[in-house]
mmCIF file of C-alpha atoms in Angstrom:
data_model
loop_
_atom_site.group_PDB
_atom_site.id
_atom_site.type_symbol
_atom_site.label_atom_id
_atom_site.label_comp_id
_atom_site.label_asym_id
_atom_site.label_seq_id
_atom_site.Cartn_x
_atom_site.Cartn_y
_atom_site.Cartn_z
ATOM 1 C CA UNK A 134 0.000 0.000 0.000
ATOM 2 C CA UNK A 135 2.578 2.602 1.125
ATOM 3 C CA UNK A 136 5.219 1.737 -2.038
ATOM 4 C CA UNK A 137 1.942 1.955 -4.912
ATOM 5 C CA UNK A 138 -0.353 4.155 -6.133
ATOM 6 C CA UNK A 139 -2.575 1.640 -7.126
ATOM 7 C CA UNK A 140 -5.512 2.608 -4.686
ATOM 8 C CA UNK A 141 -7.703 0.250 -2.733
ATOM 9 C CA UNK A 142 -11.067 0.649 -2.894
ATOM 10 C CA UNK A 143 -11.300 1.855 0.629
ATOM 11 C CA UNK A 144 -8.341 4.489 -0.562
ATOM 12 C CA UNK A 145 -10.755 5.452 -3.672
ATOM 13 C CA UNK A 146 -13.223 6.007 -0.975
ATOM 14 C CA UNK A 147 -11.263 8.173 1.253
ATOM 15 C CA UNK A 148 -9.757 10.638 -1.083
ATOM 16 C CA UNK A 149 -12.940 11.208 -2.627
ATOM 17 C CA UNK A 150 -14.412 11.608 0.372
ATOM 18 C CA UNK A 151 -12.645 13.259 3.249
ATOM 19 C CA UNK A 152 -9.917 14.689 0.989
ATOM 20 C CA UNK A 153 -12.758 15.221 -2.283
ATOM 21 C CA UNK A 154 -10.220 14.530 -4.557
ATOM 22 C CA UNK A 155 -11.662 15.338 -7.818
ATOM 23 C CA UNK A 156 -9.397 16.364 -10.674
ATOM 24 C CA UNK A 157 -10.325 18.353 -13.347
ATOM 25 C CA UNK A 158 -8.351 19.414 -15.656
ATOM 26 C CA UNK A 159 -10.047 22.882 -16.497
ATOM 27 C CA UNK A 160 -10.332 23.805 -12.660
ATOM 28 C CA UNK A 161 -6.700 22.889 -12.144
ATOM 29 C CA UNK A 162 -5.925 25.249 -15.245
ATOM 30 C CA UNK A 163 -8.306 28.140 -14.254
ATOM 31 C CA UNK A 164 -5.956 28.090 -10.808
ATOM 32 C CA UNK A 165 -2.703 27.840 -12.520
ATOM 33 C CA UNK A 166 -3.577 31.011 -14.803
ATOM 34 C CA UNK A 167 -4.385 32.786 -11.331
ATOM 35 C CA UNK A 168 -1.344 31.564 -9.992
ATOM 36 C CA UNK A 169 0.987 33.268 -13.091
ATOM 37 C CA UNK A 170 2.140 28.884 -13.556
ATOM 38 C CA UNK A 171 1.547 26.343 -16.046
ATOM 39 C CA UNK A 172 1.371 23.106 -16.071
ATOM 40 C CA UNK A 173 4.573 22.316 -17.843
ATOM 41 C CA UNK A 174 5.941 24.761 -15.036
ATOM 42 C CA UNK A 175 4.830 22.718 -12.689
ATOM 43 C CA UNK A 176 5.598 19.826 -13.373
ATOM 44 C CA UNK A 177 9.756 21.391 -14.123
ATOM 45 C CA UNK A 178 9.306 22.455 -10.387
ATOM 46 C CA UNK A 179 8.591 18.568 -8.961
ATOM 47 C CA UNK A 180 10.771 17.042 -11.407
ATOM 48 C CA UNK A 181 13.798 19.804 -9.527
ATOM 49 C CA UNK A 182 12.491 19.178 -6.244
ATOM 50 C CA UNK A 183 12.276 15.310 -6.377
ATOM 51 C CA UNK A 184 15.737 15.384 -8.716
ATOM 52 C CA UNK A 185 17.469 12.504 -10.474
ATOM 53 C CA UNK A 186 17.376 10.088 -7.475
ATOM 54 C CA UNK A 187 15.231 7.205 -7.007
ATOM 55 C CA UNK A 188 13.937 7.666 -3.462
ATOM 56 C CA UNK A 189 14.594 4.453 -0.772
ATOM 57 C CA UNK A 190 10.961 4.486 -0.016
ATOM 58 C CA UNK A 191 7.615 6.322 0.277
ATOM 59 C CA UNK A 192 6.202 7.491 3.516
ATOM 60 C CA UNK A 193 2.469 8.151 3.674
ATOM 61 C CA UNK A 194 1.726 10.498 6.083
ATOM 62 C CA UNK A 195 -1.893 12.202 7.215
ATOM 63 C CA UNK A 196 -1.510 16.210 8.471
ATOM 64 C CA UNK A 197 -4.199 16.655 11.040
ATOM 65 C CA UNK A 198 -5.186 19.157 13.111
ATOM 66 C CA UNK A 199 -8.142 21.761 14.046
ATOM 67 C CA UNK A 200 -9.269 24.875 12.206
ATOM 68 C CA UNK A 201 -6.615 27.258 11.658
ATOM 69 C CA UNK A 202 -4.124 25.609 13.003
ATOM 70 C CA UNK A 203 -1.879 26.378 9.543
ATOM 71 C CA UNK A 204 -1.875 23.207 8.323
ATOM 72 C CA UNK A 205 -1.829 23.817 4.205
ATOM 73 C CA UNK A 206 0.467 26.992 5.279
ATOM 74 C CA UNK A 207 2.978 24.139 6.627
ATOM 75 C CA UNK A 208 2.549 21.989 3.440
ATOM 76 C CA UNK A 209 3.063 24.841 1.385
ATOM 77 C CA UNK A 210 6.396 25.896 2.896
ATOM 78 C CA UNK A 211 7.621 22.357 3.624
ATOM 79 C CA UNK A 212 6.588 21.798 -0.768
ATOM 80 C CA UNK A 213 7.053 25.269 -2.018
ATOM 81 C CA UNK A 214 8.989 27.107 0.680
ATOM 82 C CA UNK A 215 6.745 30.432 0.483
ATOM 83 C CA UNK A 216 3.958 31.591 2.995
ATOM 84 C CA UNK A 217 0.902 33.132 1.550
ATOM 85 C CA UNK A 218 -0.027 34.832 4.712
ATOM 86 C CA UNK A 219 -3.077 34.819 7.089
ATOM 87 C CA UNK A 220 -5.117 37.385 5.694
ATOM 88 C CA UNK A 221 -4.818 35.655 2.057
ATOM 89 C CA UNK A 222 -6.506 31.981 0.684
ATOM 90 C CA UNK A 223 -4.651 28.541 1.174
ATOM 91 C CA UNK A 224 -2.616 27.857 -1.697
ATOM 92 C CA UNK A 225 -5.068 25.188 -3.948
ATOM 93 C CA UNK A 226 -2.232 22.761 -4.781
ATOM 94 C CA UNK A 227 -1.317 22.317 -1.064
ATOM 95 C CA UNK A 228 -4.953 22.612 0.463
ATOM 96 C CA UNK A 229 -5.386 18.419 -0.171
ATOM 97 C CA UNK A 230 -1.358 17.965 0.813
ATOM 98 C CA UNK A 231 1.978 17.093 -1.650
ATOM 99 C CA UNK A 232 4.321 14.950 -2.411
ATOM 100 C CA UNK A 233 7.937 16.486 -1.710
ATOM 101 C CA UNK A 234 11.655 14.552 -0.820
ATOM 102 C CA UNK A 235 13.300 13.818 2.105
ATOM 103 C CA UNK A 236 16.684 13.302 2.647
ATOM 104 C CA UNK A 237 17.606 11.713 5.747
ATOM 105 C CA UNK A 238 20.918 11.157 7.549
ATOM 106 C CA UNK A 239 21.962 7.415 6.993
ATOM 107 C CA UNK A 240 23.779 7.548 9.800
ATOM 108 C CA UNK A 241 20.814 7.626 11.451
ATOM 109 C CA UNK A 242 18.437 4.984 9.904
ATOM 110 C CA UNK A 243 17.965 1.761 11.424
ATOM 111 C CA UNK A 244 16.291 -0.514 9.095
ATOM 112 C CA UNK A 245 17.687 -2.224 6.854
ATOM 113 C CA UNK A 246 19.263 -0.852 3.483
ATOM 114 C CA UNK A 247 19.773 -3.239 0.287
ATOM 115 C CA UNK A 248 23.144 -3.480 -0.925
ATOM 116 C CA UNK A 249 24.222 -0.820 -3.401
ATOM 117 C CA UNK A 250 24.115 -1.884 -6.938
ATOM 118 C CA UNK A 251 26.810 0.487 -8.843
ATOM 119 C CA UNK A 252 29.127 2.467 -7.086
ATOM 120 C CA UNK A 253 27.762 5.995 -6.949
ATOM 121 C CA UNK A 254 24.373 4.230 -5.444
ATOM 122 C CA UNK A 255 27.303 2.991 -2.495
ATOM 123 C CA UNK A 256 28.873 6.891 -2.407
ATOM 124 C CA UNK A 257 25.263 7.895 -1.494
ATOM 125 C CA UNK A 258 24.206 5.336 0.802
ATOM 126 C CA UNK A 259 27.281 6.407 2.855
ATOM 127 C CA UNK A 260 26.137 9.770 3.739
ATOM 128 C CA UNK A 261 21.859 10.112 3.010
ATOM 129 C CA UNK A 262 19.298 8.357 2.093
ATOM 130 C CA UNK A 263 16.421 10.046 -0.636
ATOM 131 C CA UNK A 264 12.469 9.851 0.526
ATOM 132 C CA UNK A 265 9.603 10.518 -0.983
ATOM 133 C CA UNK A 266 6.492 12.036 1.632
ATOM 134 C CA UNK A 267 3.448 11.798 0.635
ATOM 135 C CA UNK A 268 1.640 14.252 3.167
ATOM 136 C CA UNK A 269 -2.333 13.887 2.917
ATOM 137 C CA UNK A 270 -4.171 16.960 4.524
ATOM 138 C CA UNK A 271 -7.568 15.890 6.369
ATOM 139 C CA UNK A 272 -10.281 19.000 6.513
ATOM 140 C CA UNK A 273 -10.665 19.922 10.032
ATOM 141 C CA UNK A 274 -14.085 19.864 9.312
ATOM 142 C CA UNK A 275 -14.196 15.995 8.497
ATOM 143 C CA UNK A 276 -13.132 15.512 12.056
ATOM 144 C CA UNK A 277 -16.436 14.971 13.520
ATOM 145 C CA UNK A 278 -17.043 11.656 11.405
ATOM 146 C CA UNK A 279 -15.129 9.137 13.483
ATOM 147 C CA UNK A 280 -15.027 6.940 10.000
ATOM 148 C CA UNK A 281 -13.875 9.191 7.901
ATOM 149 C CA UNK A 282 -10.799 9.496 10.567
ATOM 150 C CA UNK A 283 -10.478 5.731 10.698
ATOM 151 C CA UNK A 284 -10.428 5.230 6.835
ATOM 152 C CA UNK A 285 -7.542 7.929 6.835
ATOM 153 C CA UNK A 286 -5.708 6.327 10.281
ATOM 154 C CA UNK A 287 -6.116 2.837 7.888
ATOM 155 C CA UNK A 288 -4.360 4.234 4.350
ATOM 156 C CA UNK A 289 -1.437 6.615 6.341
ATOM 157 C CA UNK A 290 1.447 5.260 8.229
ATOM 158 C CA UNK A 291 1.860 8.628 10.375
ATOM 159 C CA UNK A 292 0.242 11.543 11.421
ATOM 160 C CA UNK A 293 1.183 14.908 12.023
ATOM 161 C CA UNK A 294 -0.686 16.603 15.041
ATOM 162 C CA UNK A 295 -0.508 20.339 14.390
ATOM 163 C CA UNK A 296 -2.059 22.953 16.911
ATOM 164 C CA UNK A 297 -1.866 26.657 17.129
ATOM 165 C CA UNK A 298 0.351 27.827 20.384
ATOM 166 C CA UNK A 299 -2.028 30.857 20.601
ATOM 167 C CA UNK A 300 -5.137 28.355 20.933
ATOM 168 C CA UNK A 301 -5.236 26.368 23.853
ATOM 169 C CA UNK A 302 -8.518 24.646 22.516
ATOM 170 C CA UNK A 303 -6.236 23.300 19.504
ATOM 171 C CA UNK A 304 -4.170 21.815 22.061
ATOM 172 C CA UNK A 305 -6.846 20.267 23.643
ATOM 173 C CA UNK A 306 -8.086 19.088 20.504
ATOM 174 C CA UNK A 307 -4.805 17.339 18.952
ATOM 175 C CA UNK A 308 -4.857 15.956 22.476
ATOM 176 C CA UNK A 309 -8.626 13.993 21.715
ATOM 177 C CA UNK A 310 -7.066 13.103 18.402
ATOM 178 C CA UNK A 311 -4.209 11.467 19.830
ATOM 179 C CA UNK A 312 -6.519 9.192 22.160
ATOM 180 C CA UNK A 313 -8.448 8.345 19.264
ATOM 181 C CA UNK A 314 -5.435 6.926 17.613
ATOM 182 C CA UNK A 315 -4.358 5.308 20.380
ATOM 183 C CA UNK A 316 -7.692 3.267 20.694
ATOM 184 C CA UNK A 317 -8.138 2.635 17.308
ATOM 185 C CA UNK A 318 -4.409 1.074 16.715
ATOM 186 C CA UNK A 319 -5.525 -0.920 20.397
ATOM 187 C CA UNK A 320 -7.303 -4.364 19.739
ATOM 188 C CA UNK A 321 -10.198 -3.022 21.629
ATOM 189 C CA UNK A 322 -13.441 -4.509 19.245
ATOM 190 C CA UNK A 323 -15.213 -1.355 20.159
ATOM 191 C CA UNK A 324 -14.980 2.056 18.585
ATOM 192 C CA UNK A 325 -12.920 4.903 20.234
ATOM 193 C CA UNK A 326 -16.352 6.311 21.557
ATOM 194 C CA UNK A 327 -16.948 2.641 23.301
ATOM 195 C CA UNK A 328 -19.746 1.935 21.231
ATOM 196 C CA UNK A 329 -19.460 -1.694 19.301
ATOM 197 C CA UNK A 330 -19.454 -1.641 15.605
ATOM 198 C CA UNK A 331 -22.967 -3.536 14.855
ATOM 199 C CA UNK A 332 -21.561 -5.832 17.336
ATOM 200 C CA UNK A 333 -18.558 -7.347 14.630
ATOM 201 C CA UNK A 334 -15.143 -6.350 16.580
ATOM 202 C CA UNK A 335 -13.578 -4.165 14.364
ATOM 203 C CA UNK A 336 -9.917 -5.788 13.443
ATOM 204 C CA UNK A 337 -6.722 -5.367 15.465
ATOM 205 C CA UNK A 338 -4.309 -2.658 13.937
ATOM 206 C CA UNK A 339 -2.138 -2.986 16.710
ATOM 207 C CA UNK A 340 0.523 -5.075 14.732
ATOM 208 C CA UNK A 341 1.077 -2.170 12.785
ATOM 209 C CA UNK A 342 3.506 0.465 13.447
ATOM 210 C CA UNK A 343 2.363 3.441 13.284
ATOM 211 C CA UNK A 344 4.026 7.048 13.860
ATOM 212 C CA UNK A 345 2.737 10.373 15.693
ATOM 213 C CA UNK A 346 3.974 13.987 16.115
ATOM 214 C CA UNK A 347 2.946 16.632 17.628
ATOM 215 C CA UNK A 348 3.470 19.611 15.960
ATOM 216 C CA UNK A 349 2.739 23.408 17.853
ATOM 217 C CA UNK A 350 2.520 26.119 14.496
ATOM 218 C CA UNK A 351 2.766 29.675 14.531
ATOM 219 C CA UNK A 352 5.493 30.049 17.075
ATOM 220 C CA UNK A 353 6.744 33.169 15.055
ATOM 221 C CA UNK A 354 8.187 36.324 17.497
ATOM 222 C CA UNK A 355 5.266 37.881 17.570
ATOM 223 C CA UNK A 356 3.119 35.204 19.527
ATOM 224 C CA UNK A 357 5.828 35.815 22.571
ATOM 225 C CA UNK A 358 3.955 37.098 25.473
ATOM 226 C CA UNK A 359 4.578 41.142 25.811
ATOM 227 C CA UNK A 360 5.165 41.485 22.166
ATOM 228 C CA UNK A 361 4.302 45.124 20.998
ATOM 229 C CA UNK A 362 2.088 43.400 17.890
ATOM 230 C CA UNK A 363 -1.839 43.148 16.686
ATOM 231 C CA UNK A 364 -0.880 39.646 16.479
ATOM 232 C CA UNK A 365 -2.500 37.379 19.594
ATOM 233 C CA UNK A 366 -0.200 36.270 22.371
ATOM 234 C CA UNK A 367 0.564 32.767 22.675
ATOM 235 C CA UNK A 368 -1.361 30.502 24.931
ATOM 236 C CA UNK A 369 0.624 27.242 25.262
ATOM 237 C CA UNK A 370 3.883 27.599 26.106
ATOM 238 C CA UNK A 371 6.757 25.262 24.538
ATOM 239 C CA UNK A 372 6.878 23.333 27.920
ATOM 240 C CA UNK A 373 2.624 22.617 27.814
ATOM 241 C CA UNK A 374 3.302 21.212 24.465
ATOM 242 C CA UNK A 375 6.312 19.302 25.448
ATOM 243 C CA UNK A 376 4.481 17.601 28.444
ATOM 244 C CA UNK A 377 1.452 16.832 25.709
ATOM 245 C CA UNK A 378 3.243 15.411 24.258
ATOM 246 C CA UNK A 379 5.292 13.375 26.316
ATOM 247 C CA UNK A 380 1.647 12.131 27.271
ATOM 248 C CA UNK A 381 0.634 10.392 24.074
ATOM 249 C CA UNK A 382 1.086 7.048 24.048
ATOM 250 C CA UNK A 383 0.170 5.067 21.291
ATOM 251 C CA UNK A 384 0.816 1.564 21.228
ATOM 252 C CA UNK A 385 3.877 -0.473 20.206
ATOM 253 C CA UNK A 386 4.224 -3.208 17.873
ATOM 254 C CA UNK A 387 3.978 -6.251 19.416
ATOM 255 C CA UNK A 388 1.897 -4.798 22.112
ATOM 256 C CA UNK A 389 3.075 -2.441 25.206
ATOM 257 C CA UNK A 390 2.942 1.707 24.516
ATOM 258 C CA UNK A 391 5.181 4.431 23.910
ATOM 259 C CA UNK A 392 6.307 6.536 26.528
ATOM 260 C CA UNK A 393 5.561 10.085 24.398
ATOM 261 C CA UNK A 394 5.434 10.933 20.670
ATOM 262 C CA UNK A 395 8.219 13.462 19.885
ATOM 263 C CA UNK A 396 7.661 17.770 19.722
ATOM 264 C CA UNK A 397 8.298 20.338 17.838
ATOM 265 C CA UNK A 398 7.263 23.855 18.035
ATOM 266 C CA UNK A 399 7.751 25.245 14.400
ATOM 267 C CA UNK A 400 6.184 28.741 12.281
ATOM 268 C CA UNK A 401 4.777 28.538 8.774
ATOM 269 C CA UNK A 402 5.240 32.158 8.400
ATOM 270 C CA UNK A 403 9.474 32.008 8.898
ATOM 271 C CA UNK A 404 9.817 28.973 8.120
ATOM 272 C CA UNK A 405 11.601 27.693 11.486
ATOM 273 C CA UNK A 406 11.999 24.179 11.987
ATOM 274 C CA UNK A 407 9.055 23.156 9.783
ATOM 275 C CA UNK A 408 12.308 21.448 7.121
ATOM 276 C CA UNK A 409 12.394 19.401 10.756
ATOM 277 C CA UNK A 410 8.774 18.130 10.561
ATOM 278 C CA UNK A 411 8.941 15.536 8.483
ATOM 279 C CA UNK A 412 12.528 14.160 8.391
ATOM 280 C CA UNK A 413 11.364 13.701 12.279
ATOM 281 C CA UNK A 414 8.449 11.422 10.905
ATOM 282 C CA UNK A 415 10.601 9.614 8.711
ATOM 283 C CA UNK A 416 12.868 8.737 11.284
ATOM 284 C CA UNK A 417 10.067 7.688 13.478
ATOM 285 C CA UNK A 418 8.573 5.452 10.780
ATOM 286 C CA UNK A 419 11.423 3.645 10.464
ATOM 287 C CA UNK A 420 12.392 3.335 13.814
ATOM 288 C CA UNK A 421 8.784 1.649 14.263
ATOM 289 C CA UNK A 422 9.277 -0.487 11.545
ATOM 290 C CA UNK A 423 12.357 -1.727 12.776
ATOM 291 C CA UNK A 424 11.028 -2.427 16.377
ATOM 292 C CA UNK A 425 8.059 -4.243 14.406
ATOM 293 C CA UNK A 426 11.047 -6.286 12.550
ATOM 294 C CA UNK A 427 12.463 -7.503 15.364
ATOM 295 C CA UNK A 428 9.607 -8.384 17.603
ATOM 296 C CA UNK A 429 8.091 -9.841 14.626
ATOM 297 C CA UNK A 430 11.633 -12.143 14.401
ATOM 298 C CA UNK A 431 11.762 -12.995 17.933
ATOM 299 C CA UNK A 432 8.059 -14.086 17.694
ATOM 300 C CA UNK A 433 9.043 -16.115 14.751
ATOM 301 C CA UNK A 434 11.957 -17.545 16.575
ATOM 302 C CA UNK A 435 9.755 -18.033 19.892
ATOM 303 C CA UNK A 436 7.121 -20.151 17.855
ATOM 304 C CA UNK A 437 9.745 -22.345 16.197
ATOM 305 C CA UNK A 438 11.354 -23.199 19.593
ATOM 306 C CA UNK A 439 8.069 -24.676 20.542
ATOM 307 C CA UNK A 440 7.469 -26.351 17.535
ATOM 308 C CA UNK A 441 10.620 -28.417 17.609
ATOM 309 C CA UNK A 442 9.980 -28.946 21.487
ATOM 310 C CA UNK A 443 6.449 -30.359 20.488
ATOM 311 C CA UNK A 444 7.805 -32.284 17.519
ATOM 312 C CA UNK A 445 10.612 -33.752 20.167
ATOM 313 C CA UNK A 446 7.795 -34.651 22.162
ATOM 314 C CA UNK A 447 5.877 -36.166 19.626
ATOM 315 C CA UNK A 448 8.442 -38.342 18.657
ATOM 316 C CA UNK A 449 9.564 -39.442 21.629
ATOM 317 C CA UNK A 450 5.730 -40.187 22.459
ATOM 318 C CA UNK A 451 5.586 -42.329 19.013
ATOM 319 C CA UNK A 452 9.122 -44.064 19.874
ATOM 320 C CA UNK A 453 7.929 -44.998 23.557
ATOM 321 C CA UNK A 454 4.378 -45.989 21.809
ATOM 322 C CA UNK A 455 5.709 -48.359 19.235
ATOM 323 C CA UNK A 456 8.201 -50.049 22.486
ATOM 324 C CA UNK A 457 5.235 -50.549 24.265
ATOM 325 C CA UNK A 458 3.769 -52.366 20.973
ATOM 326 C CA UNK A 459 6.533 -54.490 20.563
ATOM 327 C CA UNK A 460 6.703 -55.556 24.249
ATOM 328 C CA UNK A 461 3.019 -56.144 24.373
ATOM 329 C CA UNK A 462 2.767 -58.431 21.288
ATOM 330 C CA UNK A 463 6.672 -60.089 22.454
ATOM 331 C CA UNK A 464 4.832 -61.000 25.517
ATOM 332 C CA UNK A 465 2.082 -62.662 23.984
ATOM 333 C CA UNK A 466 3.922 -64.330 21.620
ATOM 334 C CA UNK A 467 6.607 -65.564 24.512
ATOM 335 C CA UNK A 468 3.254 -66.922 26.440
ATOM 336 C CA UNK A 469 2.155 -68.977 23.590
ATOM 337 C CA UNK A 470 5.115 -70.665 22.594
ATOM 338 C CA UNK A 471 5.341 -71.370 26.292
ATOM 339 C CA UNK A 472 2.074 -73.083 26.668
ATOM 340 C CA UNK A 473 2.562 -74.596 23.248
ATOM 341 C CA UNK A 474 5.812 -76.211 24.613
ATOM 342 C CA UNK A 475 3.680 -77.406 27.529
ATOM 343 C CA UNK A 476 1.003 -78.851 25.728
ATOM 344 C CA UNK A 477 3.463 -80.773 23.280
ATOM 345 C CA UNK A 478 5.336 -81.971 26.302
ATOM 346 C CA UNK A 479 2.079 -83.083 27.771
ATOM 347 C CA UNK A 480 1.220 -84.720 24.796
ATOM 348 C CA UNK A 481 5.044 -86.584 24.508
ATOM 349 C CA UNK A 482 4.767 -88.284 27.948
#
């Protein structure tokens, strides 16, 4: 699923639904005129971003968060590297999300990496490793449909939690989010409101690694308490968020939970820290992935242990069985020569 575009029916369903994902080809023009581009332009400008390349994987990843919280302002500088500004519209190719590189440190990457097959492919494996993100953007507004959340949860293999630091009730809110996760990636059967699905148990997820963030926007100077500015003063400070963060546990492969998810406070409008956003995820991912790996390996190696202990068993069952056999049928056959040699002696005198 994450490595192909070829979409699932229930990914058909969710992009048409939650993200309403409906190309057209004159609409997409009509913005690109607005916008001064073209679609030949546009397509130069991912084929320079994404570069020569081939990426070492794809991470699907779902931005979440409430209303005005920034999060198209984040996808459009983490894609594009502009800001549009408050006052002005979202920009229409990042209000759905993008698709936009990584590079991450190798250095740092835990899973495993296939061997190199020239030379330059070995230079580059020494030092980074290309990613591709695909960052899906979920209308704050579809946030009251608890499926529409699942189907997105089900098709993503990370979220980022974004909240605004001058809106305490966005804090609170990423924080609801987060518990939803967390029951939904549980093997609870019931939904994360407690209610059973039409009395089916809804299938465990919690095999499945799956990556969280919490993200506080619009940390620019002018949020800092005391500023001389219109704009409003921050309400969560960087230590609330930290400690919200350092709350959310969602669970671990192979069962057990996290202790936190990791932080970052980042502003749309500069553009601090927001290149950290999703290199952090990526890391995450595959540090998830590799946890999964091995607990999925020792589980392996666990259930083969037994196996050869019960097939030991078996056998020595069997062995001891066919003994018995022998010494049953030995013993009748000793007894009936025996009374057979007492007969015929009998018989003789």
């Amino acid at each position: 699923m994450v490595n192909s575009f070829v979409w699932t029916p229930e990914e058909a369903k969710y992009l048409k639904a939650v993200l309403r994902w409906q190309a057209s080809a004159s609409s997409d023009d009509e913005k690109r005129r607005q916008l001064g581009t073209t679609a030949e332009e546009d397509a130069a400008r991912r084929r320079q971003q994404q570069g020569q390349e081939k990426p070492a994987g794809e991470f699907r990843v779902l931005v979440v968060g409430g209303r005005g919280t920034g999060k198209t302002a984040i996808l459009t500088r983490f894609g594009q590297g502009t800001f549009r500004g408050e006052g002005e519209p979202p920009d229409p190719f990042y209000e759905r999300g993008c698709r936009h590189p990584i590079t991450l440190d190798s250095s740092g990457i835990t899973t495993p990496i296939p061997p190199p097959t020239n030379p330059k492919e070995a230079r580059s494996q020494q030092h980074s490793q290309t990613y591709m993100v695909d960052a899906l953007e979920m209308p704050s507004k579809q946030l009251l449909s608890n499926p529409m959340l699942e189907q997105a949860l089900n098709i993503t293999e990370a979220a980022v939690l974004v909240y605004d630091v001058r809106d305490e009730a966005s804090l609170r809110l990423a924080r609801g989010l987060a518990d939803f996760m967390r029951e939904h990636f549980s093997c609870s059967p019931s939904t994360p409101n407690g209610n059973t699905s039409g009395g089916t148990p809804k299938p465990s997820n919690n095999l499945r690694p799956y990556a969280l963030i919490l993200v506080g926007n619009k940390a620019d100077p002018e949020t800092q308490a005391g500023a001389d500015s219109d704009e409003r003063e921050r309400e969560v400070t960087w230590a609330e968020g930290s400690k919200a963060a350092a709350a959310m546990l969602m669970p671990m492969p192979g069962g057990g939970s996290a202790s936190g998810v990791p932080f970052l406070e980042v502003s749309a409008k500069t553009g601090e820290n927001v290149d950290q956003i999703f290199p952090a995820v990526g890391r995450e991912i595959l540090r998830l992935k590799r946890l999964a790996l091995q607990r999925r390996e020792q589980a392996e190696r666990a259930m083969k242990l037994i196996q050869e202990a019960r097939g030991v068993g078996d056998k020595s069952g069997e062995v001891g069985a066919r003994k018995g056999k022998f010494g049953l049928w030995r013993s009748l056959f000793v007894g009936r020569r025996q009374a057979a040699a007492a007969v015929g002696g009998e018989g003789g005198y």
